[in-house]
Amino acid sequence: MEQLGGQLVECFRKAKNIVFLTGAGMSTESGIPDFRSPGGLYTGEMAVEEVISATYFKKDPVQFWEKFSQIFALKLLGGYEPNAGHRFLAELERKGEGVTILTQNIDGLHQEAGSRNVIEIHGSLRVCRCTSCRKEYPIAEFLSGDTPVCPGCQNYLKPDVVLYEEEVRRYEEALHAAYDADLFVVMGTSLEVYPVNSIPRIVARTDIPMVLINREETGMDGLFTFRVQGQIGEILTRISKQL
Ligand code: NAD
């Protein structure tokens, strides 16, 4: 892995339009486990892909909600706070830099840190929607432990996230944003989830400089101009001090 160096910092300095692609590793420093790190949710007893699927929700919404709530520790949702990484991105945008965040995360922590230009490709954990009348409700209203049911029509509510087997949101918009970048930075993702992982593959066909900041290697490391292995918060703090 290439160490943090002058060339990388220079790329950040020069960039006028940075697009970040973030994954679950962005929020581990806020206390939310990712899926594929050692100790992450995938190494637990449950097959997460089966649980967080459209099929399972349709088959058994009661069990779905019980397991979904455990996986994402819904009761603690209000207790998670943005970390140094989220704050760095929000600060860049506040300073007037062109910043777009494409995120696979559903925790809303980028927005909570103050980022406004965020594309939530996998939806949001903070909202749920009636499967019948389509009305939206804040998930915070349904954390009692009972299966969330629409107060209006009494049908089951579904979390407004992209479940396995469902189509991602705003993919074309995310891809266009990435094409317009003069720096593309990928952080905290194993790049194993399709179609999000097609974005770096496509950007790699252009001459846009690409940076990967991740704790572990990914199967796509070879696509990147710069790779920095380590904790996002610490690395972004070092970069921000050199800007
Ligand atoms: P993943 O779990 O597959 O991979 C996370 C990657 O981040 C790993 O390669 C790990 O080495 C790295 N990582 C973890 N902590 C890090 C840190 N502090 N600094 C640097 N790197 C770190 O995650 P994924 O690729 O995003 O795919 C998981 C899917 O599950 C996504 O679609 C996402 O929607 C969902 N998910 C979301 C959340 C959330 O919203 N916070 C949490 C878990 C899963």
Short mmCIF file of C-alpha atoms and ligand atoms in Angstrom, two decimals:
data_model
loop_
_atom_site.label_atom_id
_atom_site.label_comp_id
_atom_site.label_asym_id
_atom_site.label_seq_id
_atom_site.Cartn_x
_atom_site.Cartn_y
_atom_site.Cartn_z
CA MET A 1 0.00 0.00 0.00
CA GLU A 2 1.22 3.44 -0.93
CA GLN A 3 1.78 5.70 2.06
CA LEU A 4 0.12 9.07 2.47
CA GLY A 5 2.30 11.39 0.42
CA GLY A 6 2.69 14.83 -1.11
CA GLN A 7 1.14 13.83 -4.44
CA LEU A 8 -2.05 12.63 -2.80
CA VAL A 9 -2.40 15.79 -0.71
CA GLU A 10 -1.72 17.84 -3.85
CA CYS A 11 -4.64 16.09 -5.57
CA PHE A 12 -6.95 17.16 -2.72
CA ARG A 13 -5.54 20.70 -2.85
CA LYS A 14 -6.09 21.09 -6.56
CA ALA A 15 -9.49 19.42 -6.78
CA LYS A 16 -12.50 21.64 -7.34
CA ASN A 17 -15.07 18.87 -7.57
CA ILE A 18 -14.46 15.84 -5.36
CA VAL A 19 -16.81 12.88 -5.45
CA PHE A 20 -16.66 10.49 -2.51
CA LEU A 21 -18.06 6.98 -2.58
CA THR A 22 -18.52 5.71 0.97
CA GLY A 23 -19.45 2.38 2.52
CA ALA A 24 -20.10 0.84 5.91
CA GLY A 25 -16.46 1.40 6.97
CA MET A 26 -17.22 5.14 7.03
CA SER A 27 -19.39 4.61 10.11
CA THR A 28 -17.50 1.95 12.10
CA GLU A 29 -15.72 4.78 13.96
CA SER A 30 -19.20 5.94 15.02
CA GLY A 31 -19.84 2.49 16.52
CA ILE A 32 -21.95 0.96 13.72
CA PRO A 33 -20.50 -2.39 12.66
CA ASP A 34 -19.86 -3.00 8.97
CA PHE A 35 -20.68 -6.27 7.22
CA ARG A 36 -17.39 -7.76 6.11
CA SER A 37 -14.66 -6.69 8.56
CA PRO A 38 -13.59 -9.30 11.12
CA GLY A 39 -16.27 -8.97 13.81
CA GLY A 40 -18.58 -7.26 11.29
CA LEU A 41 -22.16 -8.40 10.86
CA TYR A 42 -21.41 -11.00 8.18
CA THR A 43 -19.33 -13.04 10.58
CA GLY A 44 -22.21 -13.43 13.04
CA GLU A 45 -24.65 -16.33 13.12
CA MET A 46 -27.26 -14.84 10.80
CA ALA A 47 -27.11 -14.89 7.01
CA VAL A 48 -27.63 -11.17 6.59
CA GLU A 49 -28.28 -11.38 2.83
CA GLU A 50 -31.25 -13.66 3.44
CA VAL A 51 -32.65 -11.58 6.27
CA ILE A 52 -32.37 -8.19 4.58
CA SER A 53 -34.12 -9.38 1.45
CA ALA A 54 -37.39 -8.49 -0.25
CA THR A 55 -38.36 -12.18 -0.20
CA TYR A 56 -37.99 -12.45 3.56
CA PHE A 57 -39.91 -9.23 4.15
CA LYS A 58 -42.81 -10.49 2.02
CA LYS A 59 -42.74 -13.94 3.61
CA ASP A 60 -42.56 -12.91 7.22
CA PRO A 61 -42.66 -9.17 8.00
CA VAL A 62 -42.77 -9.80 11.76
CA GLN A 63 -39.57 -11.87 11.81
CA PHE A 64 -38.02 -9.55 9.22
CA TRP A 65 -38.50 -6.52 11.49
CA GLU A 66 -37.22 -8.35 14.52
CA LYS A 67 -33.98 -9.40 12.80
CA PHE A 68 -33.58 -6.16 10.86
CA SER A 69 -33.85 -4.20 14.12
CA GLN A 70 -31.16 -6.38 15.69
CA ILE A 71 -28.80 -6.14 12.72
CA PHE A 72 -28.92 -2.37 12.59
CA ALA A 73 -29.38 -1.94 16.37
CA LEU A 74 -32.35 0.30 15.64
CA LYS A 75 -32.99 1.14 19.28
CA LEU A 76 -29.60 2.85 19.34
CA LEU A 77 -30.19 4.80 16.13
CA GLY A 78 -30.44 8.18 17.83
CA GLY A 79 -27.25 7.46 19.80
CA TYR A 80 -24.84 7.23 16.86
CA GLU A 81 -22.91 10.37 16.03
CA PRO A 82 -20.93 11.45 12.97
CA ASN A 83 -17.18 10.85 13.33
CA ALA A 84 -14.09 12.78 12.18
CA GLY A 85 -14.43 11.34 8.66
CA HIS A 86 -18.03 12.50 8.23
CA ARG A 87 -17.10 15.90 9.66
CA PHE A 88 -14.15 16.31 7.26
CA LEU A 89 -16.43 15.84 4.24
CA ALA A 90 -19.04 18.24 5.62
CA GLU A 91 -16.36 20.83 6.36
CA LEU A 92 -14.99 20.66 2.80
CA GLU A 93 -18.48 21.36 1.46
CA ARG A 94 -19.02 24.19 3.96
CA LYS A 95 -15.79 25.81 2.79
CA GLY A 96 -17.27 26.01 -0.70
CA GLU A 97 -15.48 23.06 -2.35
CA GLY A 98 -17.51 21.05 -4.84
CA VAL A 99 -18.33 17.89 -2.90
CA THR A 100 -20.72 15.09 -3.79
CA ILE A 101 -21.13 12.03 -1.59
CA LEU A 102 -22.37 8.80 -3.08
CA THR A 103 -23.07 6.56 -0.13
CA GLN A 104 -24.03 2.94 0.32
CA ASN A 105 -24.77 3.75 3.94
CA ILE A 106 -28.29 4.02 5.24
CA ASP A 107 -27.47 5.60 8.61
CA GLY A 108 -27.87 9.29 7.65
CA LEU A 109 -24.62 10.29 9.39
CA HIS A 110 -23.24 12.27 6.43
CA GLN A 111 -26.30 14.54 6.54
CA GLU A 112 -26.14 14.74 10.32
CA ALA A 113 -22.54 15.98 10.02
CA GLY A 114 -23.82 18.76 7.73
CA SER A 115 -23.21 17.35 4.23
CA ARG A 116 -26.01 18.36 1.89
CA ASN A 117 -25.03 16.92 -1.46
CA VAL A 118 -25.55 13.25 -0.58
CA ILE A 119 -26.90 10.52 -2.86
CA GLU A 120 -28.16 7.61 -0.74
CA ILE A 121 -27.87 4.75 -3.21
CA HIS A 122 -29.29 2.20 -0.75
CA GLY A 123 -31.96 4.44 0.78
CA SER A 124 -32.32 5.52 4.40
CA LEU A 125 -32.77 3.74 7.68
CA ARG A 126 -34.43 6.77 9.23
CA VAL A 127 -37.64 6.46 7.27
CA CYS A 128 -40.16 3.69 6.74
CA ARG A 129 -43.00 3.52 4.27
CA CYS A 130 -46.42 1.87 4.20
CA THR A 131 -46.53 -1.08 1.80
CA SER A 132 -50.12 -0.19 0.94
CA CYS A 133 -50.81 3.59 1.05
CA ARG A 134 -47.06 4.50 0.59
CA LYS A 135 -47.16 7.10 3.38
CA GLU A 136 -43.74 7.80 4.96
CA TYR A 137 -42.99 7.89 8.69
CA PRO A 138 -39.82 8.53 10.71
CA ILE A 139 -38.57 5.16 11.95
CA ALA A 140 -37.99 6.76 15.35
CA GLU A 141 -41.76 6.52 15.95
CA PHE A 142 -41.67 2.72 15.78
CA LEU A 143 -38.86 1.61 18.03
CA SER A 144 -41.04 0.08 20.75
CA GLY A 145 -40.26 -3.47 19.58
CA ASP A 146 -43.66 -4.13 17.99
CA THR A 147 -43.74 -4.73 14.24
CA PRO A 148 -44.22 -1.29 12.62
CA VAL A 149 -47.72 -0.90 11.21
CA CYS A 150 -49.17 2.09 9.31
CA PRO A 151 -51.25 4.21 11.75
CA GLY A 152 -53.51 5.10 8.79
CA CYS A 153 -54.31 1.80 7.03
CA GLN A 154 -52.88 -0.80 9.44
CA ASN A 155 -50.65 -2.45 6.82
CA TYR A 156 -47.02 -3.31 7.53
CA LEU A 157 -44.41 -0.60 7.12
CA LYS A 158 -41.16 -1.36 5.32
CA PRO A 159 -37.85 0.37 6.03
CA ASP A 160 -37.05 2.73 3.16
CA VAL A 161 -33.81 0.95 2.36
CA VAL A 162 -32.84 -1.07 -0.68
CA LEU A 163 -33.21 -4.71 0.31
CA TYR A 164 -31.34 -7.53 -1.43
CA GLU A 165 -33.17 -8.29 -4.71
CA GLU A 166 -34.31 -4.65 -5.06
CA GLU A 167 -33.04 -1.96 -7.42
CA VAL A 168 -30.66 0.66 -6.11
CA ARG A 169 -31.69 4.34 -6.12
CA ARG A 170 -30.28 7.20 -8.22
CA TYR A 171 -27.60 5.05 -9.86
CA GLU A 172 -27.45 7.08 -13.11
CA GLU A 173 -27.19 10.32 -11.16
CA ALA A 174 -24.39 8.85 -9.04
CA LEU A 175 -22.51 7.70 -12.12
CA HIS A 176 -22.84 11.09 -13.82
CA ALA A 177 -21.58 12.83 -10.69
CA ALA A 178 -18.57 10.49 -10.62
CA TYR A 179 -17.83 11.23 -14.29
CA ASP A 180 -17.82 14.98 -13.58
CA ALA A 181 -15.34 14.66 -10.70
CA ASP A 182 -11.79 15.88 -10.86
CA LEU A 183 -10.98 13.60 -7.91
CA PHE A 184 -12.81 10.38 -7.02
CA VAL A 185 -12.31 9.07 -3.48
CA VAL A 186 -13.60 5.68 -2.32
CA MET A 187 -13.64 4.96 1.41
CA GLY A 188 -14.70 2.20 3.79
CA THR A 189 -16.12 -0.31 1.37
CA SER A 190 -15.18 -3.84 0.36
CA LEU A 191 -16.48 -2.97 -3.15
CA GLU A 192 -18.29 -6.29 -3.21
CA VAL A 193 -21.82 -4.97 -3.59
CA TYR A 194 -23.14 -4.64 -7.15
CA PRO A 195 -23.99 -2.31 -8.89
CA VAL A 196 -22.24 0.27 -6.70
CA ASN A 197 -18.90 -1.42 -7.33
CA SER A 198 -19.34 -0.82 -11.07
CA ILE A 199 -18.86 2.95 -10.49
CA PRO A 200 -15.10 2.75 -9.73
CA ARG A 201 -14.68 0.32 -12.62
CA ILE A 202 -16.25 2.84 -14.99
CA VAL A 203 -14.38 5.86 -13.55
CA ALA A 204 -11.12 3.90 -13.95
CA ARG A 205 -11.59 4.10 -17.74
CA THR A 206 -11.19 7.92 -17.53
CA ASP A 207 -8.15 9.92 -16.43
CA ILE A 208 -9.81 11.10 -13.18
CA PRO A 209 -7.40 10.43 -10.30
CA MET A 210 -8.83 7.79 -7.95
CA VAL A 211 -8.06 7.34 -4.25
CA LEU A 212 -8.94 4.35 -2.07
CA ILE A 213 -8.89 4.73 1.71
CA ASN A 214 -9.68 1.41 3.38
CA ARG A 215 -8.58 -0.70 6.32
CA GLU A 216 -8.30 -3.87 4.26
CA GLU A 217 -7.42 -4.60 0.67
CA THR A 218 -10.27 -4.98 -1.80
CA GLY A 219 -10.49 -6.97 -5.02
CA MET A 220 -10.37 -3.66 -6.92
CA ASP A 221 -7.24 -2.06 -5.41
CA GLY A 222 -5.52 -2.21 -8.80
CA LEU A 223 -7.94 0.37 -10.25
CA PHE A 224 -6.76 3.18 -7.97
CA THR A 225 -4.11 5.86 -8.50
CA PHE A 226 -3.52 6.13 -4.73
CA ARG A 227 -4.28 3.55 -2.03
CA VAL A 228 -4.05 4.33 1.65
CA GLN A 229 -4.58 1.53 4.13
CA GLY A 230 -5.88 2.49 7.57
CA GLN A 231 -8.62 4.19 9.55
CA ILE A 232 -10.61 6.78 7.60
CA GLY A 233 -10.87 9.25 10.52
CA GLU A 234 -7.14 9.27 11.14
CA ILE A 235 -6.18 9.49 7.47
CA LEU A 236 -8.62 12.30 6.67
CA THR A 237 -7.46 14.21 9.75
CA ARG A 238 -3.87 13.95 8.49
CA ILE A 239 -4.92 15.11 5.02
CA SER A 240 -6.92 18.04 6.42
CA LYS A 241 -3.89 19.22 8.42
CA GLN A 242 -1.81 19.29 5.22
CA LEU A 243 -4.37 21.14 3.08
P1 NAD B 1 -18.47 -3.93 3.90
O1 NAD B 1 -18.82 -4.30 5.29
O2 NAD B 1 -18.61 -4.95 2.84
O3 NAD B 1 -16.96 -3.43 3.88
C1 NAD B 1 -16.51 -2.44 4.77
C2 NAD B 1 -15.06 -2.12 4.42
O4 NAD B 1 -14.69 -1.00 5.17
C3 NAD B 1 -14.10 -3.26 4.74
O5 NAD B 1 -13.26 -3.48 3.61
C4 NAD B 1 -13.29 -2.73 5.92
O6 NAD B 1 -11.93 -3.09 5.86
C5 NAD B 1 -13.41 -1.23 5.75
N1 NAD B 1 -13.42 -0.48 7.02
C6 NAD B 1 -14.14 -0.72 8.13
N2 NAD B 1 -13.93 0.24 9.05
C7 NAD B 1 -13.04 1.10 8.49
C8 NAD B 1 -12.42 2.30 8.94
N3 NAD B 1 -12.69 2.83 10.13
N4 NAD B 1 -11.54 2.92 8.11
C9 NAD B 1 -11.25 2.40 6.89
N5 NAD B 1 -11.81 1.28 6.41
C10 NAD B 1 -12.70 0.65 7.20
O7 NAD B 1 -19.30 -2.60 3.55
P2 NAD B 1 -19.92 -2.09 2.16
O8 NAD B 1 -18.94 -2.31 1.06
O9 NAD B 1 -20.44 -0.73 2.41
O10 NAD B 1 -21.13 -3.09 1.89
C11 NAD B 1 -22.07 -3.34 2.91
C12 NAD B 1 -23.52 -3.03 2.57
O11 NAD B 1 -24.26 -3.04 3.79
C13 NAD B 1 -23.72 -1.68 2.00
O12 NAD B 1 -24.58 -1.85 0.94
C14 NAD B 1 -24.42 -0.85 3.07
O13 NAD B 1 -25.64 -0.32 2.58
C15 NAD B 1 -24.86 -1.82 4.14
N6 NAD B 1 -24.43 -1.43 5.50
C16 NAD B 1 -24.60 -0.14 5.90
C17 NAD B 1 -24.21 0.25 7.17
C18 NAD B 1 -24.40 1.70 7.56
O14 NAD B 1 -25.26 2.39 7.02
N7 NAD B 1 -23.59 2.22 8.49
C19 NAD B 1 -23.64 -0.67 8.05
C20 NAD B 1 -23.50 -2.00 7.62
C21 NAD B 1 -23.90 -2.35 6.33
#
